[in-house]
Amino acid sequence: MNKNHIQGAGLSACLLLFSLGVSAAPTTPDPAQGKAAAGLCETCHKADGSGQNIPDGESWPRLAGLDADYLTKQMQDFKTGKRRNPSMEAFAQMLDDEKIVHISAWFASLPATTSGQPEDTESYSAEQLERGKQLATVGDWDQYVVPCSRCHGPDNLGAGTVFPAIAGQHFGYIRDQLLDWQQGHRDNDAQELMATIAARMSTEDVNAVAAWLSTQPAAAQ
Ligand code: HEC
Ligand code: HEC
């Protein structure tokens, strides 16, 4: 290696460190800027972030009260194609990294709303809700299904930035995510924790746990 190469390598190392330093500067989350940008999201996720369950249609998840870093990760995953969904991809592409941080802070600051509508509860059988509760709170060790609460927090209200709140989330959304993991359509979770669990569940169990969780309070009582 001649002298020029060595200098060149030193220069690129400096440039690399410089650009790493710049890109690592964290954006200070500003919910007010997030609110201004969130108008784009209202049609589906609603202004209060409550989302909507459309029976037999697409289900738009509640974003209100979810952890900000979790929301940021999901939007980045949609943006880079690590998580795939035709409705979301286009919207994630419209947002730069700063906007993603601000929008996440905005939705995280909103009070969590519970999806469980009485008509939903009435259409689930008592056995189904009982089975869903079992899976969510004590698991089914015969099928190696760990209770959801083991990771998602004692009342499934979320734990830290990695494990999102699932209590009070919409029925259709919970069901679709579990089916997506079973079929390999969602695989953006680093350690494949969810794919492993979903693979052990029957369709009846998926429906049961989604039904029970959707009827639970989305915030501590
Ligand atoms: C046309 C409807 C639509 C619009 C508009 C929309 N979304 Fe979504 N969003 C969805 C759907 C559907 C999903 C569920 C995707 C899936 O099943 O993987 C979703 C999922 C998400 C998730 C993942 C939530 C979770 O719990 O993992 C985030 C975060 C999100 N959207 C943020 C936004 C933001 C921010 C905007 C506005 C910039 C927006 N969305 C606009 C339909 C929409
Ligand atoms: C071993 C830990 C673990 C257990 C047990 C677990 N999960 Fe998860 N779950 C995760 C992780 C991690 C994520 C976030 C994946 C990501 O980052 O995209 C997740 C995400 C989810 C999501 C997506 C939520 C959203 O907002 O997009 C649903 C739905 C879900 N889990 C349902 C369940 C159900 C139902 C059970 C119980 C039958 C369960 N999980 C048990 C680790 C776990």
mmCIF file of C-alpha atoms and ligand atoms in Angstrom:
data_model
loop_
_atom_site.group_PDB
_atom_site.id
_atom_site.type_symbol
_atom_site.label_atom_id
_atom_site.label_comp_id
_atom_site.label_asym_id
_atom_site.label_seq_id
_atom_site.Cartn_x
_atom_site.Cartn_y
_atom_site.Cartn_z
ATOM 1 C CA MET A 1 0.000 0.000 0.000
ATOM 2 C CA ASN A 2 1.508 3.374 -0.922
ATOM 3 C CA LYS A 3 1.252 6.563 1.063
ATOM 4 C CA ASN A 4 -1.709 7.893 -0.941
ATOM 5 C CA HIS A 5 -3.746 4.795 -0.203
ATOM 6 C CA ILE A 6 -3.036 5.084 3.490
ATOM 7 C CA GLN A 7 -4.017 8.755 3.498
ATOM 8 C CA GLY A 8 -7.105 7.896 1.478
ATOM 9 C CA ALA A 9 -8.110 5.242 3.975
ATOM 10 C CA GLY A 10 -7.581 7.686 6.839
ATOM 11 C CA LEU A 11 -9.710 10.258 5.092
ATOM 12 C CA SER A 12 -12.587 7.845 4.455
ATOM 13 C CA ALA A 13 -12.433 6.687 8.059
ATOM 14 C CA CYS A 14 -12.741 10.328 9.142
ATOM 15 C CA LEU A 15 -15.655 10.903 6.772
ATOM 16 C CA LEU A 16 -17.319 7.727 8.029
ATOM 17 C CA LEU A 17 -16.952 8.784 11.668
ATOM 18 C CA PHE A 18 -18.186 12.239 10.779
ATOM 19 C CA SER A 19 -21.303 10.960 9.009
ATOM 20 C CA LEU A 20 -21.995 8.438 11.790
ATOM 21 C CA GLY A 21 -21.719 11.264 14.288
ATOM 22 C CA VAL A 22 -24.206 13.359 12.342
ATOM 23 C CA SER A 23 -26.761 10.631 11.707
ATOM 24 C CA ALA A 24 -26.562 9.439 15.328
ATOM 25 C CA ALA A 25 -27.608 12.870 16.650
ATOM 26 C CA PRO A 26 -31.023 12.008 18.083
ATOM 27 C CA THR A 27 -34.077 13.974 17.036
ATOM 28 C CA THR A 28 -35.768 15.552 20.031
ATOM 29 C CA PRO A 29 -39.341 14.216 19.847
ATOM 30 C CA ASP A 30 -41.825 17.034 19.350
ATOM 31 C CA PRO A 31 -45.459 15.875 19.651
ATOM 32 C CA ALA A 32 -46.736 19.223 18.306
ATOM 33 C CA GLN A 33 -44.891 18.718 15.009
ATOM 34 C CA GLY A 34 -46.119 15.129 15.029
ATOM 35 C CA LYS A 35 -49.710 16.265 15.407
ATOM 36 C CA ALA A 36 -49.358 18.588 12.432
ATOM 37 C CA ALA A 37 -48.062 15.737 10.263
ATOM 38 C CA ALA A 38 -50.570 13.167 11.546
ATOM 39 C CA GLY A 39 -53.403 14.537 9.413
ATOM 40 C CA LEU A 40 -52.222 12.086 6.749
ATOM 41 C CA CYS A 41 -53.037 9.187 9.022
ATOM 42 C CA GLU A 42 -56.519 10.191 10.192
ATOM 43 C CA THR A 43 -58.576 8.433 7.548
ATOM 44 C CA CYS A 44 -57.511 5.098 8.917
ATOM 45 C CA HIS A 45 -56.000 5.539 12.379
ATOM 46 C CA LYS A 46 -58.449 8.365 13.336
ATOM 47 C CA ALA A 47 -57.539 11.736 14.855
ATOM 48 C CA ASP A 48 -57.541 10.269 18.385
ATOM 49 C CA GLY A 49 -55.394 7.318 17.251
ATOM 50 C CA SER A 50 -58.127 4.798 18.104
ATOM 51 C CA GLY A 51 -58.065 3.070 14.697
ATOM 52 C CA GLN A 52 -60.993 1.025 13.503
ATOM 53 C CA ASN A 53 -62.060 -2.582 13.208
ATOM 54 C CA ILE A 54 -63.934 -3.186 9.983
ATOM 55 C CA PRO A 55 -65.673 -6.548 10.292
ATOM 56 C CA ASP A 56 -64.560 -8.732 7.353
ATOM 57 C CA GLY A 57 -62.361 -5.893 6.111
ATOM 58 C CA GLU A 58 -58.982 -4.356 6.818
ATOM 59 C CA SER A 59 -58.382 -3.520 10.457
ATOM 60 C CA TRP A 60 -56.565 -0.300 11.295
ATOM 61 C CA PRO A 61 -54.625 -0.626 14.536
ATOM 62 C CA ARG A 62 -54.963 1.705 17.483
ATOM 63 C CA LEU A 63 -51.793 3.783 17.763
ATOM 64 C CA ALA A 64 -52.858 5.914 20.755
ATOM 65 C CA GLY A 65 -50.830 5.206 23.865
ATOM 66 C CA LEU A 66 -48.436 2.731 22.208
ATOM 67 C CA ASP A 67 -44.762 3.125 23.033
ATOM 68 C CA ALA A 68 -43.060 5.812 20.896
ATOM 69 C CA ASP A 69 -39.955 3.747 20.121
ATOM 70 C CA TYR A 70 -42.112 0.776 19.141
ATOM 71 C CA LEU A 71 -44.088 2.977 16.726
ATOM 72 C CA THR A 72 -40.859 4.386 15.273
ATOM 73 C CA LYS A 73 -39.487 0.883 14.699
ATOM 74 C CA GLN A 74 -42.641 -0.223 12.904
ATOM 75 C CA MET A 75 -42.712 2.833 10.625
ATOM 76 C CA GLN A 76 -39.029 2.382 9.789
ATOM 77 C CA ASP A 77 -39.734 -1.273 9.019
ATOM 78 C CA PHE A 78 -42.596 -0.316 6.655
ATOM 79 C CA LYS A 79 -40.360 2.288 5.046
ATOM 80 C CA THR A 80 -37.499 -0.117 4.390
ATOM 81 C CA GLY A 81 -39.811 -2.975 3.369
ATOM 82 C CA LYS A 82 -38.853 -5.127 6.353
ATOM 83 C CA ARG A 83 -42.537 -5.131 7.292
ATOM 84 C CA ARG A 84 -44.853 -5.283 4.324
ATOM 85 C CA ASN A 85 -48.346 -3.851 3.998
ATOM 86 C CA PRO A 86 -49.668 -2.094 0.885
ATOM 87 C CA SER A 87 -51.722 0.465 2.859
ATOM 88 C CA MET A 88 -48.841 1.473 5.090
ATOM 89 C CA GLU A 89 -45.853 1.356 2.784
ATOM 90 C CA ALA A 90 -46.868 4.407 0.809
ATOM 91 C CA PHE A 91 -47.514 6.474 3.938
ATOM 92 C CA ALA A 92 -44.257 5.481 5.618
ATOM 93 C CA GLN A 93 -42.368 6.475 2.452
ATOM 94 C CA MET A 94 -43.769 10.014 2.762
ATOM 95 C CA LEU A 95 -42.128 10.535 6.154
ATOM 96 C CA ASP A 96 -38.491 11.423 6.798
ATOM 97 C CA ASP A 97 -36.770 10.089 9.921
ATOM 98 C CA GLU A 98 -37.462 13.242 11.964
ATOM 99 C CA LYS A 99 -41.183 13.201 11.125
ATOM 100 C CA ILE A 100 -41.382 9.549 12.130
ATOM 101 C CA VAL A 101 -39.973 10.424 15.568
ATOM 102 C CA HIS A 102 -42.406 13.354 15.983
ATOM 103 C CA ILE A 103 -45.479 11.384 14.844
ATOM 104 C CA SER A 104 -44.553 8.524 17.169
ATOM 105 C CA ALA A 105 -44.292 10.957 20.090
ATOM 106 C CA TRP A 106 -47.697 12.394 19.190
ATOM 107 C CA PHE A 107 -49.572 9.087 19.053
ATOM 108 C CA ALA A 108 -47.743 7.789 22.147
ATOM 109 C CA SER A 109 -48.948 10.860 24.079
ATOM 110 C CA LEU A 110 -52.647 10.186 23.354
ATOM 111 C CA PRO A 111 -54.762 8.254 25.887
ATOM 112 C CA ALA A 112 -55.132 4.580 24.931
ATOM 113 C CA THR A 113 -58.649 3.762 23.759
ATOM 114 C CA THR A 114 -60.226 0.338 24.142
ATOM 115 C CA SER A 115 -61.612 -1.275 21.019
ATOM 116 C CA GLY A 116 -64.038 -3.724 22.612
ATOM 117 C CA GLN A 117 -67.459 -2.799 21.365
ATOM 118 C CA PRO A 118 -70.440 -4.458 23.029
ATOM 119 C CA GLU A 119 -71.582 -5.917 19.717
ATOM 120 C CA ASP A 120 -68.193 -7.621 19.378
ATOM 121 C CA THR A 121 -68.436 -9.111 22.850
ATOM 122 C CA GLU A 122 -71.905 -10.428 22.115
ATOM 123 C CA SER A 123 -70.719 -12.218 19.018
ATOM 124 C CA TYR A 124 -67.988 -14.114 20.875
ATOM 125 C CA SER A 125 -69.063 -17.214 22.763
ATOM 126 C CA ALA A 126 -68.314 -17.594 26.476
ATOM 127 C CA GLU A 127 -66.105 -20.632 25.701
ATOM 128 C CA GLN A 128 -64.150 -18.646 23.136
ATOM 129 C CA LEU A 129 -63.512 -15.787 25.563
ATOM 130 C CA GLU A 130 -62.533 -18.254 28.295
ATOM 131 C CA ARG A 131 -60.026 -19.964 25.995
ATOM 132 C CA GLY A 132 -58.655 -16.575 24.884
ATOM 133 C CA LYS A 133 -58.186 -15.511 28.479
ATOM 134 C CA GLN A 134 -56.363 -18.752 29.251
ATOM 135 C CA LEU A 135 -53.925 -18.279 26.365
ATOM 136 C CA ALA A 136 -53.326 -14.618 27.210
ATOM 137 C CA THR A 137 -52.847 -15.012 30.955
ATOM 138 C CA VAL A 138 -51.694 -18.571 31.761
ATOM 139 C CA GLY A 139 -50.820 -20.051 28.360
ATOM 140 C CA ASP A 140 -51.267 -23.637 27.240
ATOM 141 C CA TRP A 141 -48.228 -25.649 28.225
ATOM 142 C CA ASP A 142 -49.485 -28.777 26.407
ATOM 143 C CA GLN A 143 -49.043 -26.819 23.173
ATOM 144 C CA TYR A 144 -45.955 -24.935 24.385
ATOM 145 C CA VAL A 145 -47.862 -21.664 24.139
ATOM 146 C CA VAL A 146 -46.291 -19.228 26.601
ATOM 147 C CA PRO A 147 -48.835 -16.780 28.105
ATOM 148 C CA CYS A 148 -48.893 -13.545 26.101
ATOM 149 C CA SER A 149 -48.547 -11.638 29.369
ATOM 150 C CA ARG A 150 -45.092 -13.183 29.889
ATOM 151 C CA CYS A 151 -43.759 -10.736 27.307
ATOM 152 C CA HIS A 152 -46.528 -8.190 26.750
ATOM 153 C CA GLY A 153 -46.729 -7.197 30.439
ATOM 154 C CA PRO A 154 -48.885 -8.387 33.354
ATOM 155 C CA ASP A 155 -52.149 -7.089 31.855
ATOM 156 C CA ASN A 156 -50.896 -7.242 28.269
ATOM 157 C CA LEU A 157 -50.585 -3.438 28.412
ATOM 158 C CA GLY A 158 -47.069 -3.522 26.955
ATOM 159 C CA ALA A 159 -43.564 -3.736 28.436
ATOM 160 C CA GLY A 160 -40.772 -1.343 27.520
ATOM 161 C CA THR A 161 -40.116 -0.454 23.920
ATOM 162 C CA VAL A 162 -39.947 -3.985 22.491
ATOM 163 C CA PHE A 163 -43.224 -5.583 23.615
ATOM 164 C CA PRO A 164 -46.266 -3.589 22.454
ATOM 165 C CA ALA A 165 -49.570 -3.272 24.300
ATOM 166 C CA ILE A 166 -52.065 -5.743 22.842
ATOM 167 C CA ALA A 167 -54.954 -5.479 25.354
ATOM 168 C CA GLY A 168 -57.757 -3.378 23.894
ATOM 169 C CA GLN A 169 -56.254 -3.577 20.393
ATOM 170 C CA HIS A 170 -58.723 -4.363 17.589
ATOM 171 C CA PHE A 171 -59.858 -7.943 17.058
ATOM 172 C CA GLY A 172 -59.175 -8.014 13.318
ATOM 173 C CA TYR A 173 -55.722 -6.491 13.704
ATOM 174 C CA ILE A 174 -54.564 -8.969 16.375
ATOM 175 C CA ARG A 175 -55.948 -11.882 14.362
ATOM 176 C CA ASP A 176 -54.345 -10.699 11.118
ATOM 177 C CA GLN A 177 -50.925 -10.228 12.722
ATOM 178 C CA LEU A 178 -50.975 -13.751 14.195
ATOM 179 C CA LEU A 179 -52.023 -15.224 10.838
ATOM 180 C CA ASP A 180 -49.346 -13.142 9.074
ATOM 181 C CA TRP A 181 -46.688 -14.542 11.393
ATOM 182 C CA GLN A 182 -47.986 -18.074 10.822
ATOM 183 C CA GLN A 183 -47.774 -17.604 7.058
ATOM 184 C CA GLY A 184 -44.445 -15.769 7.139
ATOM 185 C CA HIS A 185 -45.953 -12.480 5.884
ATOM 186 C CA ARG A 186 -44.725 -10.640 8.986
ATOM 187 C CA ASP A 187 -41.185 -11.393 10.088
ATOM 188 C CA ASN A 188 -39.753 -8.084 11.304
ATOM 189 C CA ASP A 189 -39.228 -9.228 14.878
ATOM 190 C CA ALA A 190 -35.519 -9.845 15.370
ATOM 191 C CA GLN A 191 -35.677 -13.045 17.360
ATOM 192 C CA GLU A 192 -38.788 -14.510 15.713
ATOM 193 C CA LEU A 193 -40.473 -14.680 19.099
ATOM 194 C CA MET A 194 -43.916 -14.116 17.618
ATOM 195 C CA ALA A 195 -43.498 -16.481 14.663
ATOM 196 C CA THR A 196 -42.614 -19.276 17.081
ATOM 197 C CA ILE A 197 -45.685 -18.674 19.220
ATOM 198 C CA ALA A 198 -48.106 -18.123 16.343
ATOM 199 C CA ALA A 199 -46.951 -21.364 14.708
ATOM 200 C CA ARG A 200 -48.189 -23.294 17.749
ATOM 201 C CA MET A 201 -51.698 -21.846 17.626
ATOM 202 C CA SER A 202 -54.744 -23.222 15.796
ATOM 203 C CA THR A 203 -57.044 -20.851 13.910
ATOM 204 C CA GLU A 204 -59.610 -21.261 16.725
ATOM 205 C CA ASP A 205 -56.967 -20.224 19.264
ATOM 206 C CA VAL A 206 -55.967 -17.224 17.160
ATOM 207 C CA ASN A 207 -59.597 -16.078 17.046
ATOM 208 C CA ALA A 208 -60.114 -16.771 20.745
ATOM 209 C CA VAL A 209 -57.087 -14.827 21.955
ATOM 210 C CA ALA A 210 -57.825 -11.934 19.583
ATOM 211 C CA ALA A 211 -61.434 -11.837 20.826
ATOM 212 C CA TRP A 212 -60.514 -11.809 24.503
ATOM 213 C CA LEU A 213 -57.678 -9.282 24.190
ATOM 214 C CA SER A 214 -59.832 -6.895 22.138
ATOM 215 C CA THR A 215 -62.430 -6.763 24.904
ATOM 216 C CA GLN A 216 -59.888 -5.942 27.639
ATOM 217 C CA PRO A 217 -59.151 -2.412 28.902
ATOM 218 C CA ALA A 218 -56.340 -0.670 26.995
ATOM 219 C CA ALA A 219 -55.099 1.183 30.079
ATOM 220 C CA ALA A 220 -54.577 0.292 33.727
ATOM 221 C CA GLN A 221 -57.862 0.603 35.642
HETATM 222 C C1 HEC B 1 -55.190 3.713 4.181
HETATM 223 C C2 HEC B 1 -55.188 3.439 5.584
HETATM 224 C C3 HEC B 1 -53.964 3.857 6.393
HETATM 225 C C4 HEC B 1 -53.401 5.117 6.491
HETATM 226 C C5 HEC B 1 -53.849 6.404 5.816
HETATM 227 C C6 HEC B 1 -52.309 4.996 7.425
HETATM 228 N N1 HEC B 1 -52.225 3.703 7.890
HETATM 229 FE FE1 HEC B 1 -50.932 3.000 9.327
HETATM 230 N N2 HEC B 1 -51.743 1.149 9.136
HETATM 231 C C7 HEC B 1 -52.751 0.786 8.261
HETATM 232 C C8 HEC B 1 -52.940 -0.650 8.306
HETATM 233 C C9 HEC B 1 -53.943 -1.459 7.498
HETATM 234 C C10 HEC B 1 -52.008 -1.150 9.249
HETATM 235 C C11 HEC B 1 -51.773 -2.606 9.643
HETATM 236 C C12 HEC B 1 -50.703 -3.167 8.741
HETATM 237 C C13 HEC B 1 -50.440 -4.622 8.915
HETATM 238 O O1 HEC B 1 -51.384 -5.401 9.044
HETATM 239 O O2 HEC B 1 -49.267 -4.985 8.930
HETATM 240 C C14 HEC B 1 -51.266 0.015 9.746
HETATM 241 C C15 HEC B 1 -50.259 -0.066 10.710
HETATM 242 C C16 HEC B 1 -49.566 1.021 11.198
HETATM 243 C C17 HEC B 1 -48.557 0.955 12.236
HETATM 244 C C18 HEC B 1 -48.131 -0.289 12.994
HETATM 245 C C19 HEC B 1 -48.871 -0.330 14.324
HETATM 246 C C20 HEC B 1 -48.482 -1.470 15.190
HETATM 247 O O3 HEC B 1 -49.106 -1.602 16.252
HETATM 248 O O4 HEC B 1 -47.552 -2.216 14.865
HETATM 249 C C21 HEC B 1 -48.108 2.233 12.436
HETATM 250 C C22 HEC B 1 -47.057 2.673 13.435
HETATM 251 C C23 HEC B 1 -48.821 3.092 11.521
HETATM 252 N N3 HEC B 1 -49.709 2.323 10.778
HETATM 253 C C24 HEC B 1 -48.643 4.458 11.427
HETATM 254 C C25 HEC B 1 -49.267 5.277 10.482
HETATM 255 C C26 HEC B 1 -48.998 6.678 10.329
HETATM 256 C C27 HEC B 1 -48.052 7.473 11.204
HETATM 257 C C28 HEC B 1 -49.764 7.126 9.298
HETATM 258 C C29 HEC B 1 -49.812 8.516 8.703
HETATM 259 C C30 HEC B 1 -48.561 9.062 8.275
HETATM 260 C C31 HEC B 1 -50.537 5.991 8.805
HETATM 261 N N4 HEC B 1 -50.192 4.879 9.548
HETATM 262 C C32 HEC B 1 -51.465 6.037 7.792
HETATM 263 C C33 HEC B 1 -53.487 1.652 7.474
HETATM 264 C C34 HEC B 1 -53.217 2.982 7.273
HETATM 265 C C1 HEC B 2 -41.537 -14.422 24.031
HETATM 266 C C2 HEC B 2 -42.156 -13.100 24.027
HETATM 267 C C3 HEC B 2 -43.550 -12.977 23.452
HETATM 268 C C4 HEC B 2 -44.685 -13.696 23.814
HETATM 269 C C5 HEC B 2 -44.813 -14.818 24.832
HETATM 270 C C6 HEC B 2 -45.780 -13.154 23.023
HETATM 271 N N1 HEC B 2 -45.325 -12.133 22.225
HETATM 272 FE FE1 HEC B 2 -46.451 -11.022 20.948
HETATM 273 N N2 HEC B 2 -44.839 -9.876 20.466
HETATM 274 C C7 HEC B 2 -43.551 -10.081 20.932
HETATM 275 C C8 HEC B 2 -42.664 -9.098 20.311
HETATM 276 C C9 HEC B 2 -41.165 -8.950 20.532
HETATM 277 C C10 HEC B 2 -43.474 -8.291 19.467
HETATM 278 C C11 HEC B 2 -43.035 -7.094 18.606
HETATM 279 C C12 HEC B 2 -42.620 -7.549 17.236
HETATM 280 C C13 HEC B 2 -42.023 -6.404 16.421
HETATM 281 O O1 HEC B 2 -41.132 -5.710 16.919
HETATM 282 O O2 HEC B 2 -42.459 -6.200 15.286
HETATM 283 C C14 HEC B 2 -44.825 -8.818 19.582
HETATM 284 C C15 HEC B 2 -45.905 -8.304 18.893
HETATM 285 C C16 HEC B 2 -47.191 -8.808 18.951
HETATM 286 C C17 HEC B 2 -48.313 -8.297 18.198
HETATM 287 C C18 HEC B 2 -48.292 -7.122 17.243
HETATM 288 C C19 HEC B 2 -48.796 -5.899 17.960
HETATM 289 C C20 HEC B 2 -48.756 -4.679 17.115
HETATM 290 O O3 HEC B 2 -49.115 -3.607 17.631
HETATM 291 O O4 HEC B 2 -48.400 -4.769 15.931
HETATM 292 C C21 HEC B 2 -49.412 -9.073 18.503
HETATM 293 C C22 HEC B 2 -50.809 -8.916 17.973
HETATM 294 C C23 HEC B 2 -48.954 -10.057 19.463
HETATM 295 N N3 HEC B 2 -47.609 -9.888 19.711
HETATM 296 C C24 HEC B 2 -49.785 -11.007 20.028
HETATM 297 C C25 HEC B 2 -49.369 -11.944 20.959
HETATM 298 C C26 HEC B 2 -50.258 -12.917 21.558
HETATM 299 C C27 HEC B 2 -51.741 -13.047 21.263
HETATM 300 C C28 HEC B 2 -49.499 -13.666 22.408
HETATM 301 C C29 HEC B 2 -49.934 -14.854 23.260
HETATM 302 C C30 HEC B 2 -50.626 -15.920 22.583
HETATM 303 C C31 HEC B 2 -48.140 -13.150 22.337
HETATM 304 N N4 HEC B 2 -48.104 -12.110 21.460
HETATM 305 C C32 HEC B 2 -47.069 -13.643 23.067
HETATM 306 C C33 HEC B 2 -43.162 -11.045 21.850
HETATM 307 C C34 HEC B 2 -43.984 -11.983 22.456
#
